[in-house]
Coordinates of C-alpha atoms and ligand atoms in Angstrom, one line a residue:
X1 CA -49.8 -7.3 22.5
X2 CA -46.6 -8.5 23.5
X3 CA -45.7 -11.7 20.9
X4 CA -42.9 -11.3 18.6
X5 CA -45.0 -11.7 15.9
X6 CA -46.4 -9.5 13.1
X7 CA -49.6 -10.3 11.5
X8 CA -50.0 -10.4 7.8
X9 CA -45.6 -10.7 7.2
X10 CA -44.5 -13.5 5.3
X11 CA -43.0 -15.5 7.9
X12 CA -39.4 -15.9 6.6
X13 CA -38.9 -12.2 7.1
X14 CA -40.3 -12.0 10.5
X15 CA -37.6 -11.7 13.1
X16 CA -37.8 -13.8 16.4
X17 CA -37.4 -12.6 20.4
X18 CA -35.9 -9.2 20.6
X19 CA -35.6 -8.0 17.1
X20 CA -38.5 -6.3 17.2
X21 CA -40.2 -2.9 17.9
X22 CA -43.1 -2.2 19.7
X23 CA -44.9 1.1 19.2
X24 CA -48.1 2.2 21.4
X25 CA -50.5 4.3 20.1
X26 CA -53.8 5.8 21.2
X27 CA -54.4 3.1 23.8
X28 CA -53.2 0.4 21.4
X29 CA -50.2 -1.5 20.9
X30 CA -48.3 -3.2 17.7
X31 CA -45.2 -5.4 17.0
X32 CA -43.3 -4.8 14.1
X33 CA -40.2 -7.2 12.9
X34 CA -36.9 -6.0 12.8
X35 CA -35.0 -7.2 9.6
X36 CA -31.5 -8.0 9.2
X37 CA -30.1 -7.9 5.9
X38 CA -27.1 -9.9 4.4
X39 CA -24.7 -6.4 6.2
X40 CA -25.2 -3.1 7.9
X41 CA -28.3 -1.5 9.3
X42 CA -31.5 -3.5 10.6
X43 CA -34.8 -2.1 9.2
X44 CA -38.1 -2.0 11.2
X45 CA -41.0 -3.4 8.6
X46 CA -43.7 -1.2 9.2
X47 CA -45.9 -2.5 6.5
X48 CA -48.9 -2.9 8.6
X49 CA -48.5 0.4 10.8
X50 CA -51.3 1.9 9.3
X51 CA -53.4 -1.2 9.5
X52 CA -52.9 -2.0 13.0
X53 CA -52.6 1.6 14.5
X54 CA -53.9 3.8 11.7
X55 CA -50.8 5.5 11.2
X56 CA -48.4 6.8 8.8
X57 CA -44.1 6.9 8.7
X58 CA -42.7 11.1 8.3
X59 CA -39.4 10.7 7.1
X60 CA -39.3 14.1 4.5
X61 CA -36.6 13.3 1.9
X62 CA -37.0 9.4 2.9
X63 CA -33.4 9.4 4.5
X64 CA -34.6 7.1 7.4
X65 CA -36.6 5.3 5.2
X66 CA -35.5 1.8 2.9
X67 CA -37.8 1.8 0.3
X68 CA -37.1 -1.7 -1.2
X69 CA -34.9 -4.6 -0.6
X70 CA -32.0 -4.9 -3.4
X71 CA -28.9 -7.5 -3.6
X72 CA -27.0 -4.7 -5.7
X73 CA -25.1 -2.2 -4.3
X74 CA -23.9 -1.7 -0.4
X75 CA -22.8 1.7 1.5
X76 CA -21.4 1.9 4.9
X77 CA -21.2 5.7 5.2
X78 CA -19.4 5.8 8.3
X79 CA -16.5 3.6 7.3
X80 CA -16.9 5.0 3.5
X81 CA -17.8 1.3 2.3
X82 CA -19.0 1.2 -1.3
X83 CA -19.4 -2.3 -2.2
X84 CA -20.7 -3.7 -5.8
X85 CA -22.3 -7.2 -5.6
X86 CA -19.9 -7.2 -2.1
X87 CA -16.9 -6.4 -4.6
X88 CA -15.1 -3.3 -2.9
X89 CA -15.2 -0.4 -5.2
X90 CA -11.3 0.1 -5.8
X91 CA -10.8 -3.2 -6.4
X92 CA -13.1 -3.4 -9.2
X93 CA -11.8 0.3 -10.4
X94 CA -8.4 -1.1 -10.1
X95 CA -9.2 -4.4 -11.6
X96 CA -11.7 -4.5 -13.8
X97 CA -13.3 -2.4 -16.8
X98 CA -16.5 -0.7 -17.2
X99 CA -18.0 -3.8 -19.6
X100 CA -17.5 -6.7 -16.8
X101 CA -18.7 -4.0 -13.9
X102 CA -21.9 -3.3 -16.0
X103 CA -22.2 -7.6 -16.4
X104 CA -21.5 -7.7 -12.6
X105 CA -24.0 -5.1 -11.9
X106 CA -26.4 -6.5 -14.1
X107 CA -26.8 -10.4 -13.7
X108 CA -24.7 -10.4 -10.1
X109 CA -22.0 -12.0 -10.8
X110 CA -18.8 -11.2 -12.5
X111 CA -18.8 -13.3 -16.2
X112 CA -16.7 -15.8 -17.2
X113 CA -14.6 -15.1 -20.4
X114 CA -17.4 -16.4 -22.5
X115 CA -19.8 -14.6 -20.7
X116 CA -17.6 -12.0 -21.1
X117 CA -17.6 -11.8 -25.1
X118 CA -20.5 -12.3 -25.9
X119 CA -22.0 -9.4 -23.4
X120 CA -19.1 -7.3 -25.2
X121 CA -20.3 -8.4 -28.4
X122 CA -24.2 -7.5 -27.3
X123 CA -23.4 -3.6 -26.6
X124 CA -21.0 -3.4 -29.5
X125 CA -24.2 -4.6 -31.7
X126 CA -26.4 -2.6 -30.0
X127 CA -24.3 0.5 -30.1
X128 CA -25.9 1.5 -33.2
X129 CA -28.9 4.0 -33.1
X130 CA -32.1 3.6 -35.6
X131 CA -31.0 6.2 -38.8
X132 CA -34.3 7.6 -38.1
X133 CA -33.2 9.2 -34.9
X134 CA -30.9 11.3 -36.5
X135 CA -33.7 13.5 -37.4
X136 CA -34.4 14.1 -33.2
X137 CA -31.5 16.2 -33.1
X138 CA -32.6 18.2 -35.4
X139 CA -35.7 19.3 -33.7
X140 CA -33.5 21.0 -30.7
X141 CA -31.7 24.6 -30.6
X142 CA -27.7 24.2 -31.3
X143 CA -27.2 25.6 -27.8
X144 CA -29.7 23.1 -25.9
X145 CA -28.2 21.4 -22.8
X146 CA -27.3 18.3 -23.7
X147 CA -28.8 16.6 -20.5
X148 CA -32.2 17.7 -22.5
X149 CA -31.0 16.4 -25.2
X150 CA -30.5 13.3 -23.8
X151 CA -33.7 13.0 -22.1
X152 CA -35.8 13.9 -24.8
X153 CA -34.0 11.5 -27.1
X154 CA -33.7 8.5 -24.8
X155 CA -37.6 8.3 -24.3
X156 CA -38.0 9.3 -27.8
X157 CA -36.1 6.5 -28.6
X158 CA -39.0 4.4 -26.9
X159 CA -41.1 4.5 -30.1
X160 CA -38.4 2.2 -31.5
X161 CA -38.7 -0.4 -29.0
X162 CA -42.5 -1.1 -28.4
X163 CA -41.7 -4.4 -27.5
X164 CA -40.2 -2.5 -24.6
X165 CA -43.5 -2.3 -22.9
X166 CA -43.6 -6.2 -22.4
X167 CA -42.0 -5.9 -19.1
X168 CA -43.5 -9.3 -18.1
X169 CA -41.5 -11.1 -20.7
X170 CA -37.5 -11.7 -19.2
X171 CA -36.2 -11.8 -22.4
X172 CA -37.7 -8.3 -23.6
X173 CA -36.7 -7.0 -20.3
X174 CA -33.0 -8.0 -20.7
X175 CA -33.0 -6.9 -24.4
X176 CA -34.0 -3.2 -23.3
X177 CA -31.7 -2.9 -20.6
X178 CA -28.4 -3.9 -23.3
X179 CA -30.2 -1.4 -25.9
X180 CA -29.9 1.5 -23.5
X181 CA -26.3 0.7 -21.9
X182 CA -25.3 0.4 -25.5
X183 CA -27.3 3.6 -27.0
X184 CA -26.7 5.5 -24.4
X185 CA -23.1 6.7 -24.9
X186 CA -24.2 7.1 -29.1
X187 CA -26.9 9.4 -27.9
X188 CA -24.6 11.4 -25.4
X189 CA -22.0 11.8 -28.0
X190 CA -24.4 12.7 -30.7
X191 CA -25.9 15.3 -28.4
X192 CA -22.2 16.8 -28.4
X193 CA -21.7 16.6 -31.8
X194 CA -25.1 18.1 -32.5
X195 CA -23.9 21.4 -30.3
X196 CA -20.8 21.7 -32.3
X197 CA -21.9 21.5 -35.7
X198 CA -20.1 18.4 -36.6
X199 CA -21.3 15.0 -38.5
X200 CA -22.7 12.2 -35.8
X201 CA -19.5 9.6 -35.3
X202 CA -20.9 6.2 -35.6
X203 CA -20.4 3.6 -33.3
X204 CA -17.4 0.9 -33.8
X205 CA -16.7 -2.9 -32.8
X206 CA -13.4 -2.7 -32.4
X207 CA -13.0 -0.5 -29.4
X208 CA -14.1 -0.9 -25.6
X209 CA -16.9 0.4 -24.8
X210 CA -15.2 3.6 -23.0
X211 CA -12.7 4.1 -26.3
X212 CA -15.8 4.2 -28.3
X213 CA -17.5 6.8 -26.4
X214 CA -14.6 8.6 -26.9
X215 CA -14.2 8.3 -30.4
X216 CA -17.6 9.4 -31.2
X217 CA -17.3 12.5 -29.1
X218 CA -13.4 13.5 -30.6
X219 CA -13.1 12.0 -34.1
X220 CA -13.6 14.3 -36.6
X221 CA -13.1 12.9 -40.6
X222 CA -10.9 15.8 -41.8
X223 CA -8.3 14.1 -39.3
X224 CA -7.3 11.1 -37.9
X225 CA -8.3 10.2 -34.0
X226 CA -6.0 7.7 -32.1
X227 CA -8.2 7.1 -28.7
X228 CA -5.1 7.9 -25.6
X229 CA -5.3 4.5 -23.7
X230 CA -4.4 6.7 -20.1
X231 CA -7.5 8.7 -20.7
X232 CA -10.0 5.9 -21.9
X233 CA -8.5 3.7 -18.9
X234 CA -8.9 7.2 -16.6
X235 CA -12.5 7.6 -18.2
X236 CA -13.7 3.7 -17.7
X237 CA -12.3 4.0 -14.2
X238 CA -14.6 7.1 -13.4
X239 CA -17.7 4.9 -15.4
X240 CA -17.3 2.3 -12.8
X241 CA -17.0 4.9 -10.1
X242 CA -20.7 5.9 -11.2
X243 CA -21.7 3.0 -12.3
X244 CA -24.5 2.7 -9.2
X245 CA -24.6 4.2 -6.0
X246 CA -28.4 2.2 -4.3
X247 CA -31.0 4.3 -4.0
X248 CA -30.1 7.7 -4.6
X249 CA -32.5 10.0 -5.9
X250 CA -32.1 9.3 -9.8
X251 CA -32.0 5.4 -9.2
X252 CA -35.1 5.6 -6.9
X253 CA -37.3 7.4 -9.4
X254 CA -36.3 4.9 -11.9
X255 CA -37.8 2.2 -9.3
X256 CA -40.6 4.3 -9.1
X257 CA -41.2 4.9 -12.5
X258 CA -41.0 1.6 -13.3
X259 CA -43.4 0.4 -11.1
X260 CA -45.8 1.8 -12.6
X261 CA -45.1 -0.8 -15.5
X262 CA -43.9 2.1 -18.2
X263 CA -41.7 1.3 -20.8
X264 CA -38.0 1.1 -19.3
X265 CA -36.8 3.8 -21.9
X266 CA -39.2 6.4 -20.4
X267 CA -37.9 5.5 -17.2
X268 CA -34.2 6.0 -17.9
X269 CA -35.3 9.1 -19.2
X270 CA -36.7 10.3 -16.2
X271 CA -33.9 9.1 -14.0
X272 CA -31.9 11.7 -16.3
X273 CA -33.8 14.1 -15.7
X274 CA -33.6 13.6 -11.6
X275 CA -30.1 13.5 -12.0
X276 CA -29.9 16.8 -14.0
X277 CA -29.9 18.9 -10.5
X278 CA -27.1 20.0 -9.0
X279 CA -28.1 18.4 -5.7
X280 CA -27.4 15.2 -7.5
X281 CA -25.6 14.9 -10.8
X282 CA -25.7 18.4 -12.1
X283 CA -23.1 18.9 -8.9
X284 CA -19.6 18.0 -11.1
X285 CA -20.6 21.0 -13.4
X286 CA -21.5 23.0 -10.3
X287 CA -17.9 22.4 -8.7
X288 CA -16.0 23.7 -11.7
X289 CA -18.8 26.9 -12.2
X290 CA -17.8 27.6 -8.5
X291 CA -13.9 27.4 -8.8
X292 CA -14.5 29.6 -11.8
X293 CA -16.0 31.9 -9.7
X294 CA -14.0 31.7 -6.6
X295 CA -11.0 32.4 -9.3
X296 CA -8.0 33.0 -7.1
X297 CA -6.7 31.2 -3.4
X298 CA -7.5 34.5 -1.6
X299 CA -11.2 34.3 -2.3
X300 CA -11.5 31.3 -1.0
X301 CA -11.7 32.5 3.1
X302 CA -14.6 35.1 2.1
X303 CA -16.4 32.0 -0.6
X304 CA -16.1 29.3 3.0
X305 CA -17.6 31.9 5.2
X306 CA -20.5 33.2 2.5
X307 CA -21.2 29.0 2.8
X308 CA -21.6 29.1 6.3
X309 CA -23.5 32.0 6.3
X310 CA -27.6 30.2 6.4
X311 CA -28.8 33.6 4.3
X312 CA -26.4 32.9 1.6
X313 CA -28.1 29.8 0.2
X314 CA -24.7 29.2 -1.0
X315 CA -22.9 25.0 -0.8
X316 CA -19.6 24.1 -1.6
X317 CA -20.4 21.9 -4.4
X318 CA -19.1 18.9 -4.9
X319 CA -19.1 18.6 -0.7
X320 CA -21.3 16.3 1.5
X321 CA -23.5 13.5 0.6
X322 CA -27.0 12.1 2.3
X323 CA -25.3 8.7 3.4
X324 CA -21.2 9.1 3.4
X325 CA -20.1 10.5 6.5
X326 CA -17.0 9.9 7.1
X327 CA -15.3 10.2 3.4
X328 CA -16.7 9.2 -0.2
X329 CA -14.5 6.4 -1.4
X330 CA -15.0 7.1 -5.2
X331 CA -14.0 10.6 -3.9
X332 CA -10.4 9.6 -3.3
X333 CA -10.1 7.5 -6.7
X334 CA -10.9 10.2 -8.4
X335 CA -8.4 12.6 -6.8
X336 CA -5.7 10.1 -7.8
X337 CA -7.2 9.8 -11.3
X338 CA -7.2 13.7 -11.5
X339 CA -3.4 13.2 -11.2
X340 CA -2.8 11.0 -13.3
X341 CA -4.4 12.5 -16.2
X342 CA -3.1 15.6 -15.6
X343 CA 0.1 13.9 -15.8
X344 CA -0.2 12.3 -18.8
X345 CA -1.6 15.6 -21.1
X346 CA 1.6 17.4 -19.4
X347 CA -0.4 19.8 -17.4
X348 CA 2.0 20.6 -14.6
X349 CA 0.4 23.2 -12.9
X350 CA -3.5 23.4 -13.0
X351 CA -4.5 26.4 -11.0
X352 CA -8.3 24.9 -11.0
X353 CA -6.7 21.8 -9.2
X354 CA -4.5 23.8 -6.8
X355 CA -7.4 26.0 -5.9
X356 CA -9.7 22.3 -5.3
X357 CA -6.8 21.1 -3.2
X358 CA -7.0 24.5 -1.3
X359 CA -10.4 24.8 -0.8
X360 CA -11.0 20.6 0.5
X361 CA -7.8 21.2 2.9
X362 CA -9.6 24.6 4.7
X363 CA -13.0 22.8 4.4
X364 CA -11.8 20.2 6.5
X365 CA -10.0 21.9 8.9
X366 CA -13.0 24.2 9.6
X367 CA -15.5 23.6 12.2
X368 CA -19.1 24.3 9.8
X369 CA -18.1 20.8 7.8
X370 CA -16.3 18.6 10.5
X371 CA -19.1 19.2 13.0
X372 CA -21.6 18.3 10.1
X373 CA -19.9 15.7 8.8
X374 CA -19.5 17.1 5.2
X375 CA -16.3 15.6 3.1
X376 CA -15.6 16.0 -0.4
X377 CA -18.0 13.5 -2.5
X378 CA -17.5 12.2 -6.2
X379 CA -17.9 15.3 -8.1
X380 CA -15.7 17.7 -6.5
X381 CA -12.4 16.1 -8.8
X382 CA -14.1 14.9 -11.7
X383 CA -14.6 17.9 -13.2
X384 CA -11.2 18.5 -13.3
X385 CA -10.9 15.7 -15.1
X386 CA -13.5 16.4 -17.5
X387 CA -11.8 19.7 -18.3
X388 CA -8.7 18.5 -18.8
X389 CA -9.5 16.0 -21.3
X390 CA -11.3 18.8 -23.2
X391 CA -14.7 17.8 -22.2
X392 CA -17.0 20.9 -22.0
X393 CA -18.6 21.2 -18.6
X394 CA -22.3 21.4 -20.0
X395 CA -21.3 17.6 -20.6
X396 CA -20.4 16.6 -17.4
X397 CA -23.8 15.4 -16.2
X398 CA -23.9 14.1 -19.3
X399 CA -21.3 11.5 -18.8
X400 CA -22.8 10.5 -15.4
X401 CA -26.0 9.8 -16.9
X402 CA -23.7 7.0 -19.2
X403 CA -22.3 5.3 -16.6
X404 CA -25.0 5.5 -14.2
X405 CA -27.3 4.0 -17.0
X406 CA -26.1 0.5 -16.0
X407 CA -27.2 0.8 -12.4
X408 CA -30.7 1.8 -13.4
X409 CA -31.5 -0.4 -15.7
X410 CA -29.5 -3.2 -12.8
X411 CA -32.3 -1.3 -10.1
X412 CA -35.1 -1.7 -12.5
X413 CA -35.0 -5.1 -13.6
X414 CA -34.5 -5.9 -10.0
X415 CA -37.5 -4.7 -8.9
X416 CA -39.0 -6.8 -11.0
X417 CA -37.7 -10.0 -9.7
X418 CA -39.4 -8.6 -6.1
X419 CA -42.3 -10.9 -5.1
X420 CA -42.9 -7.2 -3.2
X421 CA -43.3 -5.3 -6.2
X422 CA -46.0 -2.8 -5.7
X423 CA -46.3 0.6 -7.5
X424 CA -44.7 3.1 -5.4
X425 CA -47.7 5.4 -3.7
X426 CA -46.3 7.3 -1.0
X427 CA -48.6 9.3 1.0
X428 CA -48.2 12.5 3.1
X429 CA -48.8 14.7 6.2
X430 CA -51.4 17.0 5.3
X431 CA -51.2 20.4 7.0
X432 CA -53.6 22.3 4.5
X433 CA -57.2 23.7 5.1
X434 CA -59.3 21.8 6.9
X435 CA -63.1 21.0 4.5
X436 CA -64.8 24.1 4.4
X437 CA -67.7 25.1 2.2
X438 CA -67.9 27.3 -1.1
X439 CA -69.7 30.5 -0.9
X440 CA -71.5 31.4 -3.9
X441 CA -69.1 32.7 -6.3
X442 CA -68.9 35.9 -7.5
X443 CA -69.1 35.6 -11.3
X444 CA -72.5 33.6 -10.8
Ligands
ACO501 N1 -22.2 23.1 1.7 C1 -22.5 23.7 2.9 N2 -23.3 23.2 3.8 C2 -23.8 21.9 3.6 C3 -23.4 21.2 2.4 C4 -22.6 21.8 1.5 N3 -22.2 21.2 0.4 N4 -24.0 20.0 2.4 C5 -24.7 20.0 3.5 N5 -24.6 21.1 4.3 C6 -25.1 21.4 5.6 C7 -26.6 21.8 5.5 O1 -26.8 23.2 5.3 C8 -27.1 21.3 6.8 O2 -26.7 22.3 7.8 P1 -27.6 22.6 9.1 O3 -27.7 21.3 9.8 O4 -27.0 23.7 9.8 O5 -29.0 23.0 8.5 C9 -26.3 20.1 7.1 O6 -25.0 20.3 6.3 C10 -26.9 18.8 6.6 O7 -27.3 19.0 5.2 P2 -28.5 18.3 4.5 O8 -29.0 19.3 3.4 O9 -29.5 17.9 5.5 O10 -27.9 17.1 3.9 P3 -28.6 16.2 2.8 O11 -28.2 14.8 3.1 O12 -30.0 16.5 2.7 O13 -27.9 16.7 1.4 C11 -26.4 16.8 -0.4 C12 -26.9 16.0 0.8 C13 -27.6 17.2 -1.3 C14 -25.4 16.0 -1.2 C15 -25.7 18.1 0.2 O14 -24.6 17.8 1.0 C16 -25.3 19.1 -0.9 O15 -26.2 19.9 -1.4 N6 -24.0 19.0 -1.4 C17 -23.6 19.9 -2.5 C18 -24.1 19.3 -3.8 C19 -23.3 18.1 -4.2 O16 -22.1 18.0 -4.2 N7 -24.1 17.0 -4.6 C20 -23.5 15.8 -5.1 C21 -23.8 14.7 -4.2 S1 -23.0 13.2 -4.7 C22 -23.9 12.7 -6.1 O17 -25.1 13.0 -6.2 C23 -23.2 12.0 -7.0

């Protein structure tokens, strides 16, 4: 067969002439259409590569594979291109605020003032948590990780919402995805609270939606709280730093998840739990557990070789990333935020920071992570960050779940609007026993 055609494709998406790829198999022979999206890499559409040649895609950790089509976020990472809705990531970190990125991320374009308000005004309404779900926290041990916390509460919270499961209906779908990007930061706060002793810190109308998070995590009512506008601004910056990233692991069990048709709270729940590792998320509280135990500059030859030794098992956290290759553009916002909080609390000399700073400049010099491509990512500052504004580091991951919150609920309402949608059903290389047959068993 050598037409540049592909059977069963919906013919907008089939590519003409070239912008194809032929693959012979067994005697037989199949075209399958090259497709060019809006920028970057082309995509072979192998959708009927089992049906015409009876075989299967091996892609282990799916990094050569795009598993849907989305108009949300774009990466280049060779040129370290982060792109929201084709907004450039530190112009919307330097420009915007968390509220108009999670409206931009959400309905695809940035809002007008109007639109503006009244999404403002949706969160700040939605903010508040069901008194009922107070009692949840009692059910955990003081010293739980708040990322279980968080997990168990967010699809807890489900029970609330059973007009969640009508994921067919626009406006129920719309209405869940503003309950958990304005419950979420409640929850996370409470989860904090609960692990300190202290009374819950309800939600309030009158800040942003970063000053509020804030305030329920550091107000306390034996004293007054005045929310420092350098470190909500520095805090709302790193939100929209996290705000989505495509389909990194979290988001793409979230998609998967979801297409099953559960209810989008259970959903968000597992796409906290994905990002608990520290592969993923967990890695910000990783990078400050491994400066802690580096603990002075002169470890820190011994700690690069015991990385580059393949026995040791042993990463620099907070270094490398599946698609950036070249540098992590959040990475170098959040170097420059690190700064500028530090600045502002009056910390002049951080020896966390100036053993981070140490530690990236040898990395990079050294031949392990320039041959492999590996750069610092967008954890390797933020916990610095964290720290500094007297956030513990068990919270950390917590945090990223917030802001990451809008991007999944952005990826799963998307994959709804796909005339594609199918339920994700991967299958597999099988390299286990071949049948065999049961001898009688013993205990008969
Ligand atoms: N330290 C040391 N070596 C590394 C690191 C690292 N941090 N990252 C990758 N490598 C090495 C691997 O050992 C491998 O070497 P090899 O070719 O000799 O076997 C090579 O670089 C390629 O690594 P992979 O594991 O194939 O890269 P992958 O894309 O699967 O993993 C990941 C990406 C998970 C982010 C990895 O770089 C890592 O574990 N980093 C540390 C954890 C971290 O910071 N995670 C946060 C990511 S950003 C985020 O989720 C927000």
């Amino acid at each position: 067969m050598s037409q540049a055609k592909s059977e069963n494709i919906p013919p907008q998406n089939t590519a003409q002439g070239e912008n194809v790829v032929t693959v012979n198999y067994n005697g037989k022979s199949s075209v399958f259409p090259v497709l060019k999206g809006s920028m970057g890499d082309h995509v072979v559409d192998i959708r009927n590569l089992k049906k015409n040649l009876d075989l299967f895609t091996f892609d282990p950790g799916l990094g050569g594979t795009a598993s849907c089509e989305s108009k949300i976020t774009y990466i280049d990472g060779d040129k370290g291109v982060l792109l929201y809705r084709g907004y450039p990531i530190a112009q919307l970190a330097e420009q915007s605020n968390f509220a108009e990125v999670s409206y931009l991320l959400l309905y695809g374009n940035l809002p007008t003032r109007q639109e503006y308000e009244v999404f403002v005004d949706r969160l700040n309404e939605h903010a508040l948590l069901h008194e009922q779900i107070r009692n949840f926290f009692n059910g955990f041990r003081r010293d739980a990780h708040p990322m279980s916390i968080l997990c168990g509460t967010v699809a807890g919270l489900s029970a609330f919402y059973p007009e969640g499961t009508d994921i067919s209906n626009e406006a129920s779908r719309d209405r869940s995805a503003i309950n958990l990007i304005a419950k979420i930061p409640t929850l996370a706060a409470w989860a904090y609270k609960y692990s300190l002793g202290e009374p819950f810190v309800y939600p309030r109308s009158d800040y942003s939606y970063t000053e509020n998070f804030l305030n329920m995590m550091f107000a306390r009512p034996t004293e007054p709280y005045k929310v420092n506008p350098i470190l909500s601004r520095a805090l709302d910056r790193i939100f929209i730093l996290h705000a989505d990233h495509e389909q990194n692991a979290s988001t793409s069990t979230v998609r998967l998840a979801g297409s099953t048709g559960a209810h989008p709270f259970a959903c968000i729940a597992a796409g906290i739990a994905a990002l608990w590792g520290p592969a993923h998320g967990g890695a910000n509280e990783a990078v400050l557990k491994m400066l802690n135990a580096i603990g002075r500059k002169e470890n820190i030859p011994s700690f690069i070789e015991k990385v580059k030794d393949k026995n040791s098992e042993v990463r620099l956290m907070g270094f490398g990333h599946r698609v950036y290759k070249n540098f992590d553009p959040r990475a170098q916002i959040m170097q420059s935020t690190c700064y500028e909080v530090l600045r502002e609390l009056g910390v002049k000399k951080e020896p966390l920071l100036e053993l981070a700073v140490e530690l990236e400049e040898r990395a990079l010099k050294d031949d392990y992570f320039v041959e492999r491509k590996l750069y610092p990512n967008v954890d390797f500052y933020s916990g610095i960050i964290f720290k500094a504004m007297g956030i513990p580091t068990s919270m950390f991951t917590v945090l990223f779940a917030v802001a990451r919150t809008v991007g999944w609920v952005s990826q799963w309402k998307e994959a709804f609007d796909d005339p594609l949608r199918r339920i994700y059903r991967p299958r597999q290389h099988y390299t286990g026993p071949v049948e065999r047959n049961m001898k009688t068993s013993y205990w008969l």
